[in-house]
Each structure stands twice: as C-alpha cells, then as structure tokens.
Amino acid sequence: MASDNQKSELNRDKAQQELAELRQLINHHNSLYHQYDAPEIPDADYDKLFDRLLLLEEQFPELVTPDSPSQRVGDAPLDSFKQVTHDTPMMSLSKVFNDQDLADFEARILKRLDSEEVPRYSCEPKVDGVAVSLLYEHGLLVRGATRGDGVTGEDITHNVKTIRNIPLRLNDNKKHPVPDRLEVRGEIVMTRSGFAATNEKASNTEGGRTFVNPRNAAAGTLRQLDPRIAAERPLHFFCYSAHVSTSADEGVDKAADSNWPDSHSGSLELLGQWGLPLNPERDVVTGYQACLDYANELLAKRDSLDYEIDGAVIKVDNIRLQQELGSNARTPRWAMAYKFPAEEASTTVNDVEFQVGRTGTITPVARLEPVFVGGVTVSNATLHNMDEIARLGLRIGDRVILRRAGDVIPKIVKVMEMTAQADTEALPGKSDQLERREVVMPSICPACDSPVEKDGEVLYRCTGGLVCPAQRKESLRHFCSRAAMDIEGLGEKLVEQLVDANLVHTVADVFTLSKEQLLSLERMGDKSADNLLNAINKAKATTLPRLLFALGIREVGEATALALATHFGSLEKLMQASEEELVQVEDVGPIMAAHIAHFFANEENDKVIADLRERGVTWPEHESQTVSDELAGQTWVLTGTLETLTRDEAKARLQALGAKVSGSVSKKTSVVVAGPGAGSKLDKATELGVKVIDEQELLAMLGEQAG
Ligand code: IVH
C-alpha cells in the first residue's frame, strides 16, 4: 500500500502535468481572443479552464510559475500597434455567481475592516464590451488604449477618436478643474441594433466578415488600422473609473488630491460633469442584500438594453475604505462582478431533423446535447434553412457555439474549429465524439413521403398538403389555439392523437367529433370527453377576425386578420377580392395579397369553409363601424413585456378602437404602454413627457381585468 506521502506525491505529479496542459490551452485561447478577436470557445468554457487552473494552483501553491496565465490579466498586444503602458495597471474583477457568494464578499470586507458598519456600494452594469483607457492631458484626449495584459495595451487612439460619445476635450469646471493628467477607464460596446446592421451589411458584401456577437464586433473594429471603419460602426463608450497622476511615472493617489470626491459614485458624477458618458443604470445602495436587489432588477432589464451586459459590478463606494481593503495580484478586494447566466455555451449537434410546418415548409432543426445557456436548458435549435447550414459549415457531430440572448430563440452562431473541438473534450458534460456527417435535405417528406419541392431561393416544401399528417397537425394546433378558435383543452397532445387516429382530417372535422370517438383515445375519460365537446360547441360561435386567423393563411397574423375583417366586412367579400383590392388594406403588401388570393382560389380550402358553416360554425358580419373611433388619430407604442395580452392581441385591440400602433416613441406618440423590462422607449417617453400607462391600466381601458 502506498503511504500518504507517496499518494500526495502522485497527486502533485498529476497536478503538475494538468497545469502544464491547462496553461498551454489557456494561452492559446487567450491569444485567439485578445490578439485576433477570433475566439474558438465560448467565455463559459474559457472560465472553466481558468477556474480549474486557479483551483489547482491554490491546492499546490509551489507549482505556480511566473508565466502562468493566473499571473496576468490578458495577453501581449500585436506588434503592428504601438504599445502603451498604463499609468496604473488595469485590474480584473473576481466573480460571484450567487447570493451566498455576495454575502461572503461582504462578510470578508467587514472582517478585514474590523467593522460592523454595512458599507455603501456603487452598483453598475458589467458592460460586455472592450475595456479601454483614455488619457486626457490638460483636458484634451491624447491617447486611447486597450487593456492588453493590464500593464501594457495597444494604442487605438485613431479609432477611439471616431466614437461620438467620447469627448475630445473635457468641459472645465471652476470648482473641480480637470486634472492635468487624467486616465479614464471604461468599456466600448457595439449596440445590439448596430451589431445586427453591421452583420447584415457584411453578409451582403463580397468577402464581408460577420461577427459572432457585439463584443467581438467592437473588438474587431477597434483593432482595425484604418479609422474609417470604426467611424462607420455604431460604437459607444461607458466610463466606469478614473485615475489621476501628475506624470506618467509618478502615480498620485486620487484621495490625496484634496479636490477629489471621497466616493466612487462622487468621482463618477464629476467625470459626468466633465462630459464623460456614464452608464444610466448605475445606483448607490447600502448592504449586500440591496446589491442583490439591484442585480435582479438589472437582470430583468437585460434584454431591453441596446448593449450587452454580463453581470453587475458591486464596488465599495468609499474610496478610503477601498484603499484600506487594497488588492490581490489581479483583483481588488473592494469590488466584485456578480455574473449573470452566460448567453453563450458550447455543445454538440447530435443530429439534424427536418420539421414540417403548417404550410409544408421544411425546416432543419438541430438536436443538441442539452446545455444550460441564457438561464435555461436548451436541446433544440432551429437552423432556419439550408443556406444557414451552408453558411455555418455545419455537420452533424460538430461542436458549436450556441447563443440565447435577448430573444428567446436559441441560435447556433458558430461551428467551433477542429482544434477547439478537441480541446473541449476536457470539459465536463461533453458528449462522446460522433462521426461527422453532412446535412442533406431529404427528397421526400419525413412525415408523409410526398416529394419535397424547392420553393424560391432557400425554402423547401412538402407537396403533400392535407395528406401530410405533420401539416395537418400544425394547422389543427393553430386552428384550436387561444387567439384563433380558442378551443379550451384541445392542446398539442390531443392534436397528435386526433390526427394519428385519423379522426380529424381537415380542421372542419373537429366539429364532427363524437363522444365515442373521443373515448376511443388513450387517457380520455368520460368527464374530459364531455368537457372537450362542450368547448368545441362553444367555439362554434366565433368572430370573422378569429376565423380568418384560425384558417392559417400564410403571413396572416391576428392584426392582419382584423384589418381584413374590418375592410371587407364579410368572408364572401374577402373571398372575392382581387390582389389589387387586397393591397388596399392597411399593412397588406403584394406578397401577402398573393398568399390570401391563392388560399381562397384553392378548392380544398373552399370546401373546409363550406364544411365549417355546415357543421354549425357561425361568425357575424364584421361591420366596419365596429371599429370604434374612440382612439382615432392616436398613436400608441407598446414596450416591455405584457403579461396578460400578447403583443399582437394588444395591437389588434388598440387598432379596433381606431388607434395606430407604432414601434417608436416620438413627440407625436399619444400613449406608451410599458411592461416590465421596458428600456429606451420608456426613457424617451418620460423625456418627451408622453403619457405612460401599464398593462393593468390598458386592460381597464379595454374593459377587462387581468387574469
Ligand atoms: S471596474 C478594479 N466596472 O469587467 C476594477 N469593470 O474583469 C476594474 N467591466 O474587462 C474594473 N463593466 O472592463 C468595472 N462597471 C464596470 C465594468 C467593468 C465592465 C469590465 C472591465 C474588465 C472586466 C473586469
């Protein structure tokens, strides 16, 4: 048997070997990220490698080497840019991931300060961009630099000067004159909207390079030698600290400057007065619990901000206390980053399957090794169409970067390079390596074996129509849904059963179902069958807009269905309308008009409508006058999350009262309906003095109570 001593020797040898491998890997990814703006693995994977390194080094401090990545912040800058030495090193932040970690942070602070007085904290968004330092001499911007390895960065003055919210000269202030030499720090971001536009432009340009996320886009832009590129891109700066010194080599404490505010938040206000852009979401609170509340509120707002954030930064506000607490090698003891769930993660594509939609469109869907991203576990991602697969260069078995940010639909943004795919084998939760296979569009429909046809440039469609059970299921699910015929209890599971048992062929067959037929279905009891029949019966009395929406005409959503009903008044008139007449309807363009005309020209659809009537479905004529003029001439804007109504419902209801519903706030806006997470539109409304109401008030106005 090995002695304890021998065992620990063994562990130590193993650790030494793992540490060497980890350092090599981390250095590799560090340089891809910092030097080439071309990361191959998501931040979360990099963090796991780094955390493992820190853990092993903590267990075996004697194995820490001076060149370990733990001993510095980033990586050396490229040779093509001039190097810049920061007046004081740019530090990093320790991270916490949960409430307890933050409580521990405060406990450590109190212990170190030997105090019981709960500190005040400056709370700020952790802006997910590129860290930069701006040097102002006698108020004039003389240099902009990246963080680089924290001590030395790259000179990007030419690009920084193109960013419109970075002042080239600071405003002087009699009471608080701008120091002779001021180093300002902050984060440069590309806005989300600007990112989408930048990528759109790049994808339409021959050889144009698209970026994986706004941060890479900002980094890629700042690393351009030609400032004209940066000048065209929507970059934005948020300032988060400043350092004062009398000369480059002689660092002077800002607290020693009697004129300098004694708090971090006070410093920020002063920087704001000098003209530097501050983050509007910042706040000052007392105690860690209030910091948690701040972080949760910020998280709720995350998706509505036009720039990306990856957490909250919590800083002890009092500068004297900051100095008393001091710093470790890489991080200050007085600040913490409270990280939000990562919006990117890597996973494996186990398979690609083909889904058939309501109108027969065939969509490739990636079946993924389940992965936690953006706060939820994701196991599927739509790939949209074959072009998207080609653009990504995706094959089954590939390791990919999945992103779930802002919107709720997860998206594969990148196939990882082979080297990175091999690297991440060391990561936990990795699936076994699959053999890589090309993705091929099937020539026959996976649901009904009918031939698959190409439709336009990128789409493929099953030609089976009503023969195809997948199309029938999708149409039926849509037909029964709440905003359509609203048949309570007829959900996804039952739709599957009804179509598989051949009890429902067209949507009109719902109204022929008998109790015996329902009882023949698995898990259908007497009571449930009665309830369902009642719900079906109740749904027979419907309205023209609901019916039109339920029929599932391509591109016709709730708002268009209402507009069509209002314009034509009756189904007969709509069915007879020509495409020229259809485009007269508000929001109906030529493509939609063609879809509508095509739908009614199809005999099978006419038969469904005749069957619906025959089986007792009724809808009163939709008199144009039913659109009240209560809100005529008004323009409404919806922003944030609505909890009772869907956006489309709210829009349709407001339009029915004669209002226009617009996407942006201006002086002409009559009312803004703001739900949780409302952001810039709400700010603008407040700024312009536009009336703002919440969903409860909207419901009350519409004559409804929230459920
Ligand atoms: S303070 C000593 N405040 O987060 C404190 N950093 O690891 C140093 N960051 O890349 C930073 N938003 O650029 C601070 N409000 C904020 C921040 C922030 C983003 C970045 C910083 C650095 C990383 C810290």
XYZ file of C-alpha atoms in Angstrom, residues 118-689:
572
model
C -22.518 47.777 6.496
C -20.826 49.534 3.559
C -22.415 51.549 0.794
C -21.817 50.149 -2.661
C -21.720 51.633 -6.105
C -23.644 49.199 -8.335
C -23.114 49.285 -12.089
C -23.856 47.076 -15.060
C -20.935 44.880 -16.078
C -20.885 46.091 -19.630
C -19.790 43.361 -22.042
C -17.508 45.173 -24.427
C -13.840 46.046 -24.758
C -12.017 47.571 -21.779
C -10.155 50.754 -22.706
C -8.145 53.515 -21.120
C -8.399 57.116 -22.340
C -5.691 59.585 -21.448
C -6.614 63.279 -21.147
C -3.802 65.833 -20.810
C -4.924 69.309 -19.819
C -8.449 68.186 -20.755
C -7.510 67.048 -24.238
C -7.875 63.441 -25.402
C -4.328 62.432 -26.302
C -4.441 58.659 -26.266
C -6.793 55.700 -26.294
C -5.512 52.236 -25.473
C -6.806 48.717 -24.993
C -6.253 46.949 -21.693
C -3.859 44.422 -23.222
C -2.236 42.447 -20.432
C -3.332 45.016 -17.858
C 0.066 46.738 -17.738
C 0.660 47.317 -21.441
C -2.015 47.760 -24.079
C -2.280 48.807 -27.707
C -2.594 52.348 -28.949
C -6.007 52.682 -30.630
C -6.274 56.479 -30.435
C -7.184 56.745 -34.121
C -10.261 54.557 -33.620
C -11.265 55.895 -30.216
C -11.441 59.412 -31.614
C -14.163 58.274 -34.029
C -16.528 57.325 -31.207
C -19.010 60.102 -30.921
C -19.792 59.922 -27.229
C -16.122 60.161 -26.255
C -15.326 63.856 -25.688
C -12.203 65.030 -27.482
C -11.902 67.785 -24.882
C -13.365 67.716 -21.381
C -15.597 70.512 -20.072
C -13.763 72.508 -17.478
C -15.385 73.109 -14.153
C -14.439 76.065 -11.914
C -14.975 74.242 -8.640
C -13.413 70.987 -9.824
C -10.878 71.734 -12.551
C -9.889 68.807 -14.769
C -6.531 67.409 -13.534
C -3.515 67.895 -15.788
C -3.234 64.211 -16.440
C -6.356 62.026 -16.163
C -6.658 58.402 -17.160
C -10.293 57.463 -17.741
C -11.389 53.847 -17.955
C -14.436 52.195 -19.305
C -15.932 49.852 -21.794
C -16.542 50.303 -25.509
C -19.543 48.417 -26.876
C -21.280 47.998 -30.169
C -25.033 48.476 -29.743
C -27.210 45.424 -30.384
C -29.136 47.197 -33.130
C -25.870 48.426 -34.669
C -24.430 44.914 -34.481
C -27.358 43.464 -36.414
C -26.953 46.180 -39.063
C -23.157 45.682 -39.232
C -23.550 41.940 -39.775
C -26.334 42.450 -42.290
C -24.088 44.779 -44.263
C -21.124 42.390 -44.056
C -23.207 39.430 -45.232
C -24.294 41.432 -48.289
C -20.716 42.377 -49.116
C -18.489 40.030 -51.052
C -15.965 38.567 -48.599
C -17.513 40.590 -45.744
C -16.807 39.095 -42.338
C -19.725 38.674 -39.930
C -19.173 38.684 -36.170
C -20.415 36.175 -33.632
C -21.562 38.756 -31.072
C -21.488 42.521 -30.425
C -18.372 42.298 -28.249
C -16.319 40.579 -30.947
C -17.633 43.143 -33.400
C -16.474 46.002 -31.131
C -13.068 44.356 -30.580
C -12.652 43.611 -34.279
C -13.498 47.202 -35.132
C -11.102 48.729 -32.600
C -8.293 46.577 -33.956
C -8.578 47.989 -37.442
C -5.676 50.102 -38.627
C -7.951 52.255 -40.777
C -10.102 54.579 -38.603
C -12.681 54.975 -41.382
C -14.027 51.544 -40.494
C -14.591 52.447 -36.852
C -16.137 55.744 -37.890
C -18.881 53.846 -39.727
C -19.645 51.457 -36.913
C -22.031 52.199 -34.018
C -19.575 52.131 -31.112
C -20.424 53.578 -27.738
C -18.397 54.250 -24.590
C -19.366 53.880 -20.908
C -16.936 55.297 -18.382
C -16.531 53.453 -15.048
C -13.453 54.898 -13.309
C -10.598 57.395 -13.453
C -7.037 57.636 -12.220
C -5.144 60.817 -11.600
C -1.397 61.294 -11.744
C 0.954 64.189 -12.265
C 3.133 62.393 -14.806
C 3.394 59.019 -16.447
C 5.919 57.685 -13.943
C 4.709 59.382 -10.834
C 1.394 57.915 -9.765
C -0.575 60.094 -7.392
C -3.354 58.869 -5.244
C -6.650 60.468 -6.146
C -7.656 60.534 -2.472
C -4.513 62.525 -1.750
C -5.873 65.135 -4.161
C -7.949 67.203 -1.726
C -10.275 68.251 -4.504
C -11.203 64.712 -5.474
C -14.548 63.300 -4.213
C -14.270 60.800 -1.381
C -16.600 58.257 -3.003
C -16.517 56.262 -6.228
C -20.026 57.414 -7.104
C -18.958 61.014 -6.447
C -15.997 60.510 -8.804
C -18.350 59.235 -11.473
C -20.608 62.286 -11.096
C -17.577 64.514 -11.507
C -16.484 62.622 -14.624
C -20.026 63.108 -15.898
C -19.745 66.856 -15.323
C -16.553 66.904 -17.334
C -18.545 65.385 -20.203
C -17.721 61.702 -19.917
C -20.589 59.289 -20.631
C -21.757 57.376 -17.544
C -23.964 54.335 -17.518
C -27.537 55.439 -16.699
C -28.302 52.163 -14.893
C -25.830 52.845 -12.056
C -27.006 53.205 -8.457
C -25.663 53.525 -4.911
C -27.092 51.208 -2.232
C -26.310 50.032 1.305
C -25.568 46.391 2.168
C -25.229 43.285 0.040
C -28.956 42.495 0.089
C -29.684 45.772 -1.706
C -26.916 44.876 -4.177
C -28.743 41.615 -4.897
C -31.984 43.514 -5.472
C -30.107 45.819 -7.819
C -28.614 42.855 -9.702
C -32.029 41.183 -10.054
C -33.646 44.331 -11.370
C -30.792 44.776 -13.801
C -31.146 41.159 -14.948
C -34.855 41.758 -15.637
C -33.876 44.723 -17.810
C -31.036 42.918 -19.555
C -32.883 42.115 -22.777
C -34.318 45.578 -23.212
C -30.933 47.363 -23.121
C -29.420 48.147 -26.514
C -25.986 46.913 -25.396
C -24.930 43.656 -23.825
C -24.164 43.222 -20.160
C -22.942 40.074 -18.458
C -23.494 40.946 -14.836
C -23.491 43.656 -12.188
C -20.334 45.202 -10.722
C -20.504 45.885 -6.997
C -17.884 48.318 -5.652
C -17.336 49.589 -2.119
C -18.227 53.244 -2.649
C -15.994 54.909 -0.073
C -12.536 55.491 -1.561
C -10.797 55.489 1.816
C -12.261 52.037 2.516
C -11.217 50.887 -0.966
C -7.648 51.844 -0.128
C -7.803 50.163 3.246
C -9.017 46.955 1.612
C -6.365 47.037 -1.127
C -5.843 44.448 -3.829
C -4.684 40.928 -4.579
C -2.372 40.248 -7.523
C -5.053 40.507 -10.203
C -8.164 41.847 -8.478
C -9.194 44.495 -5.956
C -10.693 43.281 -2.652
C -13.289 46.056 -2.712
C -15.141 45.037 -5.869
C -16.908 42.009 -7.279
C -18.568 41.055 -10.537
C -21.930 39.371 -9.956
C -22.232 37.306 -13.112
C -25.492 36.677 -14.939
C -26.157 33.359 -16.689
C -23.901 33.097 -19.745
C -25.660 33.785 -23.036
C -23.253 31.585 -24.966
C -22.249 27.981 -24.399
C -20.725 25.205 -26.439
C -22.451 21.920 -27.160
C -22.576 19.084 -29.679
C -25.022 18.702 -32.569
C -26.199 15.113 -32.116
C -28.475 15.159 -35.149
C -30.334 17.397 -37.582
C -34.000 16.574 -38.144
C -36.493 18.119 -40.532
C -39.723 19.644 -39.262
C -42.769 20.201 -41.429
C -44.702 23.381 -40.728
C -48.362 24.268 -41.210
C -47.878 25.285 -44.813
C -45.437 22.476 -45.623
C -42.177 24.427 -45.216
C -39.432 22.064 -44.177
C -37.130 23.456 -41.510
C -33.910 21.812 -40.346
C -33.712 21.617 -36.558
C -30.537 20.749 -34.655
C -30.911 18.205 -31.863
C -28.315 19.217 -29.314
C -26.574 17.716 -26.352
C -28.623 19.567 -23.668
C -26.798 22.657 -22.428
C -27.570 25.430 -19.934
C -27.478 28.808 -21.671
C -29.147 32.169 -21.049
C -30.776 30.715 -17.922
C -32.481 27.666 -19.478
C -31.528 24.181 -20.695
C -31.623 24.032 -24.467
C -31.730 20.828 -26.509
C -33.005 22.050 -29.906
C -32.148 24.960 -32.159
C -33.763 25.892 -35.431
C -31.348 26.171 -38.324
C -33.897 28.120 -40.423
C -32.901 26.802 -43.857
C -30.207 25.002 -45.830
C -28.421 28.274 -46.592
C -27.878 28.836 -42.910
C -26.332 25.354 -42.609
C -24.033 26.083 -45.541
C -23.086 29.477 -44.104
C -22.173 27.890 -40.771
C -20.441 24.961 -42.488
C -22.317 22.739 -40.059
C -22.154 18.957 -39.994
C -23.795 16.504 -37.608
C -21.365 15.725 -34.791
C -19.834 19.221 -34.802
C -19.242 21.149 -31.636
C -20.971 24.522 -31.875
C -21.405 27.793 -30.032
C -24.997 28.315 -29.045
C -26.283 31.737 -28.126
C -29.507 32.621 -26.361
C -29.615 36.354 -25.777
C -32.295 38.973 -25.845
C -34.680 36.989 -27.935
C -35.834 33.649 -26.633
C -34.968 31.555 -29.677
C -31.572 29.886 -29.237
C -29.279 30.200 -32.217
C -26.176 28.351 -33.354
C -23.740 31.154 -34.136
C -20.586 29.277 -34.989
C -19.099 25.870 -35.596
C -16.012 25.525 -33.439
C -12.690 24.929 -35.170
C -11.317 21.392 -35.053
C -8.569 22.374 -32.600
C -11.101 23.850 -30.208
C -13.404 20.856 -30.627
C -10.573 18.624 -29.496
C -9.608 20.981 -26.641
C -13.051 20.984 -25.135
C -13.054 17.234 -24.744
C -11.531 18.005 -21.375
C -14.640 19.956 -20.387
C -17.385 18.434 -18.275
C -20.704 17.438 -19.868
C -19.173 16.734 -23.236
C -20.828 14.049 -25.324
C -18.868 11.281 -26.994
C -17.327 12.290 -30.268
C -19.715 11.479 -33.094
C -18.653 10.795 -36.606
C -19.226 13.971 -38.646
C -21.952 13.768 -41.280
C -23.129 16.252 -43.892
C -26.693 17.588 -43.520
C -28.803 16.656 -46.550
C -32.335 17.890 -47.310
C -34.493 14.777 -47.784
C -36.137 14.338 -51.187
C -39.320 13.004 -49.613
C -41.245 14.477 -46.683
C -40.242 12.840 -43.366
C -43.905 12.827 -42.276
C -45.829 11.664 -45.383
C -43.303 10.559 -48.013
C -44.655 13.093 -50.544
C -41.996 14.648 -52.767
C -40.179 17.682 -51.379
C -40.009 20.677 -53.726
C -37.751 23.692 -53.756
C -39.764 26.876 -53.223
C -37.865 30.030 -54.119
C -34.214 30.613 -53.278
C -33.813 28.859 -49.960
C -37.070 27.175 -48.926
C -38.137 23.581 -49.361
C -41.738 22.456 -49.080
C -43.602 19.176 -48.682
C -46.092 18.789 -51.549
C -48.429 16.573 -49.513
C -50.899 19.296 -48.436
C -53.704 17.765 -46.384
C -52.260 14.283 -46.961
C -49.313 15.198 -44.761
C -50.007 14.470 -41.082
C -47.342 16.959 -39.981
C -49.036 19.786 -41.887
C -52.424 18.669 -40.591
C -51.199 18.631 -37.009
C -49.672 22.086 -37.295
C -52.804 23.553 -38.917
C -55.036 21.975 -36.315
C -52.855 23.140 -33.420
C -53.003 26.666 -34.796
C -56.755 26.451 -35.509
C -57.565 25.483 -31.891
C -55.165 27.941 -30.225
C -56.286 30.692 -27.869
C -56.035 33.582 -30.302
C -57.759 31.539 -33.048
C -60.870 29.393 -32.371
C -59.906 29.136 -28.697
C -60.975 25.542 -28.091
C -60.104 25.008 -24.478
C -58.429 21.686 -23.711
C -57.538 20.900 -27.326
C -53.793 21.172 -26.962
C -50.732 19.737 -28.645
C -51.048 16.179 -27.240
C -54.683 15.795 -28.248
C -53.999 17.209 -31.715
C -51.360 14.481 -32.183
C -53.790 11.797 -31.070
C -56.681 13.031 -33.231
C -54.567 13.208 -36.376
C -52.757 9.919 -35.727
C -56.094 8.150 -35.128
C -57.387 9.672 -38.394
C -60.333 11.238 -36.595
C -59.538 14.697 -37.921
C -58.520 15.214 -41.490
C -59.248 18.902 -42.053
C -59.745 21.482 -39.325
C -63.504 21.384 -40.014
C -63.573 17.763 -38.814
C -63.137 18.988 -35.235
C -66.831 19.791 -35.362
C -67.816 16.220 -36.312
C -66.146 14.551 -33.349
C -68.441 12.297 -31.334
C -68.158 11.223 -27.723
C -67.479 7.625 -28.767
C -64.618 8.738 -30.972
C -63.099 10.784 -28.169
C -63.471 7.909 -25.699
C -61.533 5.673 -28.081
C -58.449 7.836 -27.460
C -55.918 6.824 -24.862
C -56.234 8.503 -21.462
C -59.574 10.129 -22.384
C -62.134 9.806 -19.599
C -65.860 10.421 -19.676
C -65.624 13.809 -17.986
C -62.809 15.058 -20.207
C -64.685 13.994 -23.326
C -67.767 15.931 -22.192
C -65.694 18.984 -21.352
C -63.991 18.898 -24.722
C -67.275 18.529 -26.617
C -68.650 21.493 -24.682
C -65.594 23.568 -25.532
C -65.889 22.624 -29.210
C -69.554 23.557 -29.201
C -68.844 26.861 -27.509
C -66.154 27.701 -30.057
C -68.657 27.417 -32.919
C -69.871 30.945 -32.285
C -66.815 32.896 -33.314
C -65.872 36.177 -34.998
C -64.622 36.868 -38.507
C -61.148 38.048 -37.397
C -60.661 34.898 -35.284
C -61.847 32.666 -38.103
C -59.523 34.336 -40.614
C -56.582 33.985 -38.272
C -57.533 30.343 -37.491
C -57.549 29.340 -41.172
C -53.794 29.754 -41.174
C -53.379 31.746 -44.379
C -49.669 32.325 -44.926
C -48.401 35.532 -43.280
C -51.843 36.469 -41.913
C -51.438 37.140 -38.177
C -54.006 38.454 -35.716
C -53.572 42.100 -36.638
C -53.893 41.431 -40.390
C -56.922 39.189 -39.828
C -58.598 42.054 -38.004
C -57.643 44.537 -40.713
C -59.071 42.241 -43.417
C -62.311 41.678 -41.488
C -62.696 45.388 -40.897
C -62.004 46.276 -44.506
C -64.232 43.689 -46.191
C -66.854 43.148 -43.507
C -67.752 39.634 -44.647
C -65.963 36.448 -45.652
C -67.767 36.402 -49.010
C -66.416 39.818 -49.967
C -62.919 38.894 -48.872
C -63.052 35.631 -50.836
C -63.968 37.524 -53.977
C -61.356 40.242 -53.563
C -58.652 40.569 -56.207
C -54.999 41.112 -55.313
C -55.374 44.785 -56.300
C -58.244 45.133 -53.862
C -56.360 43.271 -51.145
C -53.370 45.624 -51.195
C -55.752 48.470 -50.356
C -55.966 47.043 -46.837
C -53.623 48.655 -44.338
C -50.409 46.620 -43.801
C -51.195 44.205 -46.670
C -48.407 44.167 -49.263
C -48.328 42.411 -52.655
C -46.793 39.179 -51.290
C -49.395 38.809 -48.588
C -52.149 39.705 -51.050
C -50.937 36.899 -53.310
C -50.987 34.418 -50.424
C -54.538 35.416 -49.491
C -55.827 35.204 -53.060
C -54.057 31.877 -53.531
C -55.621 30.496 -50.367
C -59.170 31.255 -51.451
C -58.547 30.057 -55.011
C -57.821 26.604 -53.621
C -60.860 24.320 -53.767
C -59.830 22.314 -50.731
C -59.853 25.481 -48.658
C -63.282 26.444 -50.004
C -64.517 23.014 -49.017
C -63.173 23.467 -45.474
C -65.009 26.794 -45.178
C -68.247 25.246 -46.506
C -67.858 22.359 -44.025
C -67.324 24.759 -41.154
C -70.588 26.536 -41.972
C -72.433 23.292 -42.447
C -71.187 21.979 -39.101
C -72.552 24.984 -37.264
C -69.667 27.434 -37.085
C -71.003 30.984 -37.265
C -69.491 34.427 -37.338
C -71.422 37.649 -37.558
C -70.648 40.103 -40.316
C -67.821 42.325 -39.206
C -69.235 45.787 -39.775
C -66.600 48.369 -40.487
C -68.377 50.539 -37.947
C -67.383 48.057 -35.241
C -64.034 49.796 -35.310
C -64.805 52.494 -32.867
C -63.359 55.930 -33.265
C -62.613 56.147 -29.571
C -58.859 56.298 -30.199
C -58.971 57.643 -33.753
C -55.976 59.791 -34.599
C -53.946 58.490 -31.652
C -50.604 56.706 -31.934
C -49.759 54.110 -29.279
C -46.470 52.344 -28.544
C -46.089 49.011 -26.714
C -42.820 48.332 -24.886
C -41.510 45.806 -22.351
C -43.241 42.532 -21.519
C -47.018 42.247 -21.453
C -48.205 39.543 -19.090
C -51.891 39.031 -19.894
C -52.195 40.017 -23.539
C -49.802 39.079 -26.319
C -48.250 41.976 -28.244
C -50.338 41.054 -31.276
C -53.539 40.922 -29.226
C -52.875 44.284 -27.636
C -52.084 45.749 -31.049
C -55.244 44.316 -32.604
C -57.395 45.553 -29.730
C -55.983 49.068 -29.936
C -56.407 49.121 -33.701
C -60.017 48.022 -33.259
C -60.518 51.194 -31.266
C -59.079 53.214 -34.120
C -55.535 53.772 -32.809
C -52.344 53.407 -34.826
C -49.718 51.246 -33.139
C -46.152 52.291 -33.801
C -42.739 50.840 -32.933
C -41.033 54.053 -31.881
C -41.702 56.897 -29.490
C -41.810 60.456 -30.760
C -43.421 63.757 -29.862
C -46.487 62.555 -31.771
C -46.939 59.446 -29.581
C -50.188 59.629 -27.620
C -49.650 56.869 -25.040
C -46.891 54.355 -24.241
C -47.891 51.042 -22.627
C -44.837 49.930 -20.632
C -44.417 46.469 -19.143
C -41.569 45.030 -17.047
C -38.159 45.369 -18.700
C -39.156 48.470 -20.670
C -35.997 50.348 -21.614
C -35.062 53.106 -24.000
C -38.617 53.663 -25.323
C -39.826 54.275 -21.794
C -36.898 56.640 -21.149
C -37.726 58.541 -24.306
C -41.416 58.782 -23.374
C -40.503 60.163 -19.959
C -38.080 62.600 -21.549
C -40.712 63.828 -24.013
C -43.438 63.913 -21.381
